XYZ file of C-alpha atoms in Angstrom:
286
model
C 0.000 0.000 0.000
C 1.396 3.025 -1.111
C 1.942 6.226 1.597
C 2.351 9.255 1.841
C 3.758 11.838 4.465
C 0.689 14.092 5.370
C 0.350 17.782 4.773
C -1.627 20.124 6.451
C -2.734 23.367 4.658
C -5.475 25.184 6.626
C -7.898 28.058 5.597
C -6.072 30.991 7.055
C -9.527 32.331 8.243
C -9.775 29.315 10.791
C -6.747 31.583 12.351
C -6.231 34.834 13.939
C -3.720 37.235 12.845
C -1.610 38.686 15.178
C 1.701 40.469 15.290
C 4.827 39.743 16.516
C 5.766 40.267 20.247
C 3.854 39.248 23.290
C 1.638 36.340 22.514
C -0.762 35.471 25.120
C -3.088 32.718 25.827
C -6.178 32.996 27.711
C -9.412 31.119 28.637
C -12.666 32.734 29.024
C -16.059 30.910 29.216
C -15.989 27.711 26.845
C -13.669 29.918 24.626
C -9.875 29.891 23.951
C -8.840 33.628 23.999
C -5.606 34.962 21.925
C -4.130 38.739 23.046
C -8.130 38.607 24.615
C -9.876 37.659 21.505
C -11.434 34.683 20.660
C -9.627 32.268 17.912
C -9.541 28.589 17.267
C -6.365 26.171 17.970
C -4.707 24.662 14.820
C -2.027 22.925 15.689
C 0.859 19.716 15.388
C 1.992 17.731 18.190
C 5.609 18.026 17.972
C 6.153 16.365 21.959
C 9.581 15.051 20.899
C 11.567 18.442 20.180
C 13.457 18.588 22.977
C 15.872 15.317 22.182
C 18.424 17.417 21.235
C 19.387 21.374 20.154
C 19.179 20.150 16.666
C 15.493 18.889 16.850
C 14.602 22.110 18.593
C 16.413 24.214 16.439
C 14.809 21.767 13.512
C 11.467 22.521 14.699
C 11.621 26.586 15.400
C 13.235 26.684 11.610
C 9.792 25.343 10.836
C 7.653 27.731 12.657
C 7.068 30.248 9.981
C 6.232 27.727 7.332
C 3.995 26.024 9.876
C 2.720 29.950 10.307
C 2.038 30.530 6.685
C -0.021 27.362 6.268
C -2.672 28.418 8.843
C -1.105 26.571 12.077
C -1.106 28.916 15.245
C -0.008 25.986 17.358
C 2.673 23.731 18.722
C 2.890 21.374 21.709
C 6.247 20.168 22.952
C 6.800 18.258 26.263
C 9.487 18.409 29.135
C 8.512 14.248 29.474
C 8.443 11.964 26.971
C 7.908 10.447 24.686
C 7.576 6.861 23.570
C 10.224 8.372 20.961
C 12.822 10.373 22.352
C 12.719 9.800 26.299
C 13.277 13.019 26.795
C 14.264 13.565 30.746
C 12.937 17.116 31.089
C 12.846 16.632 34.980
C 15.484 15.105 37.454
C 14.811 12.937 40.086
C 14.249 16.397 42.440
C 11.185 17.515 40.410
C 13.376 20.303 39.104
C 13.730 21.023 35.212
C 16.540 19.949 33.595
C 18.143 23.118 32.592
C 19.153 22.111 28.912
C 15.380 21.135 28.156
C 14.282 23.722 29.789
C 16.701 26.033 27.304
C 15.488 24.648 24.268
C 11.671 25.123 25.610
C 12.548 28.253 26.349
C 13.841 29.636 22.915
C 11.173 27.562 20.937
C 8.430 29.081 23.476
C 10.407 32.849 22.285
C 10.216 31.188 18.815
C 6.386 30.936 18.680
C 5.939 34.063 20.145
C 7.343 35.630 17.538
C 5.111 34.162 14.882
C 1.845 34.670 16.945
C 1.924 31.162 18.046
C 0.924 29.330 20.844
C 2.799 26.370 22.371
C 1.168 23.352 24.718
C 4.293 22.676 27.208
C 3.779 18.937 28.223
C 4.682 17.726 31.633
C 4.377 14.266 32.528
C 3.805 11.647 29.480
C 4.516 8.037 31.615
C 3.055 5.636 29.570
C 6.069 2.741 28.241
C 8.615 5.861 27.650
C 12.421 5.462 29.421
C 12.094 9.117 30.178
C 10.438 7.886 33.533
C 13.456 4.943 34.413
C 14.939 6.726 36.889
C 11.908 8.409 38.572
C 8.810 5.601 38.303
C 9.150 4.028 42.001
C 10.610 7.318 43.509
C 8.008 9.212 42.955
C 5.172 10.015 45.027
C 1.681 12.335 44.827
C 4.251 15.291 45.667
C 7.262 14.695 43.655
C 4.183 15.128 40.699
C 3.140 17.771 41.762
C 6.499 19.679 42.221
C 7.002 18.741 38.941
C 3.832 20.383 37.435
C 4.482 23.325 40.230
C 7.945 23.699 38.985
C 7.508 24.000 35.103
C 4.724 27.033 35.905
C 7.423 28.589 38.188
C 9.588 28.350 35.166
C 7.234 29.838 32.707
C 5.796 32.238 35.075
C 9.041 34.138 35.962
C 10.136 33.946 32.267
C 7.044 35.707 31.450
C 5.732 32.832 29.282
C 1.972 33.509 28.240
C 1.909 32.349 25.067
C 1.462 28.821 26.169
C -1.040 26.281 28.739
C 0.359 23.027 30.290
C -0.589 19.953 29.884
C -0.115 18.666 33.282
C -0.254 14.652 32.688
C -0.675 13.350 28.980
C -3.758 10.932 28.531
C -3.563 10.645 32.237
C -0.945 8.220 32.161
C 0.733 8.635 35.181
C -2.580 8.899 37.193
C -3.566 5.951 35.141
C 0.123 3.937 36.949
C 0.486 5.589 39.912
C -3.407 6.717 41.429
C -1.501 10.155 42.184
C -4.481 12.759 41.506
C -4.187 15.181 38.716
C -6.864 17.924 40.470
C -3.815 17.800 42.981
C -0.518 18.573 40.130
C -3.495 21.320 38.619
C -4.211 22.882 41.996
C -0.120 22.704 42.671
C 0.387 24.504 39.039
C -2.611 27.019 40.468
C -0.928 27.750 43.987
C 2.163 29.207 41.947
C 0.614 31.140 38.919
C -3.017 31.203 38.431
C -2.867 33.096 35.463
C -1.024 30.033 33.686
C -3.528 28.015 32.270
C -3.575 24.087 33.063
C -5.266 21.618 30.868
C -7.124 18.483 32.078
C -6.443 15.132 29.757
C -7.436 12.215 31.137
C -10.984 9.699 30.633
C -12.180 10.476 34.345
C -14.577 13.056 35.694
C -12.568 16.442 35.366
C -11.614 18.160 38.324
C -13.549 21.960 38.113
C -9.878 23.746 38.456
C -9.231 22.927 35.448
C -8.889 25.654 32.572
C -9.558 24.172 29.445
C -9.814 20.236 28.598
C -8.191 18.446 26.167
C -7.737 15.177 24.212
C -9.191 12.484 26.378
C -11.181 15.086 28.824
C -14.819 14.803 28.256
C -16.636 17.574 27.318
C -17.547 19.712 30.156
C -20.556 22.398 29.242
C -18.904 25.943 30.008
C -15.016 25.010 29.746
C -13.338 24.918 26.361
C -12.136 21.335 24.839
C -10.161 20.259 21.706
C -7.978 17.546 20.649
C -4.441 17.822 21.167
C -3.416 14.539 19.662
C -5.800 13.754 16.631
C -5.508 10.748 14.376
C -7.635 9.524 11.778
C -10.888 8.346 13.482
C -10.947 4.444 14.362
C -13.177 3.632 11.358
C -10.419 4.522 8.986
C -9.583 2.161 6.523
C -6.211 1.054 7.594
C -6.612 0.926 11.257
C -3.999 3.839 12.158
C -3.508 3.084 15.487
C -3.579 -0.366 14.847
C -1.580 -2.571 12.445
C -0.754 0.056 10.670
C 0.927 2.600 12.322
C 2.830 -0.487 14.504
C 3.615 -2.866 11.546
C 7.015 -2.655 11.596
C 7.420 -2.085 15.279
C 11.009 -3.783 16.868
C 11.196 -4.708 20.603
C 13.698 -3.342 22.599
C 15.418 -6.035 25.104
C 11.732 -6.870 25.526
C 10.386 -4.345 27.251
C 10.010 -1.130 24.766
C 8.947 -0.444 21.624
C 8.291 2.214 19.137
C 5.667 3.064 16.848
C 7.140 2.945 12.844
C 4.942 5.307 10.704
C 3.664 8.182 12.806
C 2.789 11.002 10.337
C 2.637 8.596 7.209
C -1.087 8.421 5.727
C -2.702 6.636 3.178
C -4.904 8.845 1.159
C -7.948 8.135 3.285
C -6.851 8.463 6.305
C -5.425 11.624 5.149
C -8.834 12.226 3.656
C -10.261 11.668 6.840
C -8.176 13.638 9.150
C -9.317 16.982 6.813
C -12.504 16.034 7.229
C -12.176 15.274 11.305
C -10.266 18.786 11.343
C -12.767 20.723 9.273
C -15.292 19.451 11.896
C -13.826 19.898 15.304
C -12.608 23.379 14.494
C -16.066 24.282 13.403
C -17.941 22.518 16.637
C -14.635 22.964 19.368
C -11.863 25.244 20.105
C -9.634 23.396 17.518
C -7.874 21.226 16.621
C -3.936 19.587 16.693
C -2.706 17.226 14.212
């Protein structure tokens, strides 16, 4: 079956112009506010950027082409992820200060284009990123975690961004530690940061917006942060497709082998799924 890498070119009027300098992101109501006004998220899911300064450097290269093409959004995570293991925090809870400087200049990056970026905190799930802290950790080294990454944004004057405190609620998911708990922690130090919710259970009311695997909660915005084509794809994306060629690892990791590729209807369908959620929710990330 022949594939293809996908491209995303989006209607320009789906996205809010804006000019370059202080980029902030706000929440008011069930809407997603940019410099105060209302606008809808389209964005890529780029969680793996902080392997190296190449692949951040890689990525902000990109931003302006990304710009042009309609996308106002990024989201890039200190933890993570299946790919890279990327140890954004050491065994203290503290950032580690090279991921922290690449966040930081493609966070300056984005604001310069009028962009937005989702900062990631905790992605468990099978990723090596979590080796050295799954078993060390408690309920509080979490939430110093989630506490210490708004900290970081807050006294670099970071507001073009909102954290996404526990991806899929995977560590909640391992561990029982409560993600109303890392949100309220996030809260205590900045309110003004906004913290997502992303996880199947009942969401906690602190929560700012909800993403991804949130439900829908009447009065708060929601979007999906991580879209694929939808289930009934022919193809099965998440399924023997997108892990055909998946290796091993001294049995106890493994990668996925064709993230990004699509055949023409899944590609088909992810416009379509796109088109939609952008039209019904706040937006919409790739």
């Amino acid at each position: 079956m022949r594939t293809i890498i996908v491209s995303v070119v989006i209607a320009i009027t789906w996205a809010e112009t804006v000019e370059a300098g202080k980029t902030r992101f706000g929440v008011r109501g069930d809407q997603v506010l940019l410099n105060g006004e209302p606008f809808k998220i389209i964005g890529l899911r780029c969680s793996n950027a902080l392997i190296s300064d190449q692949t951040a450097r890689q990525l902000i290269d990109q931003l302006p082409v990304y710009r042009a093409s309609g996308i106002n959004a990024v989201s890039v995570f200190f933890m993570g992820s299946r790919f890279g293991d990327v140890k954004g925090y050491r065994p203290d809870a503290t950032l580690d200060p090279a991921c922290a400087a690449r966040m930081g200049r493609i966070i300056d990056a984005a604001d310069e284009q009028g962009m937005i970026v989702v900062v990631g905190c905790l992605y468990w799930s099978t990723s090596r990123a979590k080796e050295v802290l799954a078993g060390r950790w408690k309920q509080e080294d979490a939430n110093r975690a989630v506490a210490n990454t708004v900290r970081w944004l807050s006294q670099h004057d970071y507001r073009n961004v909102f954290v996404d405190v526990d991806n899929e609620g995977m560590a909640h998911d391992a561990t029982g530690w409560s993600i109303a708990e890392m949100i309220e922690a996030g809260h205590a130090v900045d309110p003004s940061i906004m913290l997502a919710y992303n996880d199947g259970d009942a969401p906690p009311e602190s929560a700012d917006l909800h993403v991804h695997h949130s439900p829908k909660v009447p009065g708060k915005p929601w979007l999906d942060t991580e879209a694929t084509p939808g289930r009934s794809t022919p193809g099965g994306y998440w399924g023997s497709y997108s892990k055909r060629t998946h290796q091993r690892t001294k049995g106890a990791y493994y990668n996925y082998s064709r993230i990004g590729r699509y055949t023409e209807k899944m590609k088909a369908e992810q416009m379509r799924r796109t088109a939609d959620e952008v039209e019904r929710y706040n937006g919409h990330m790739l």
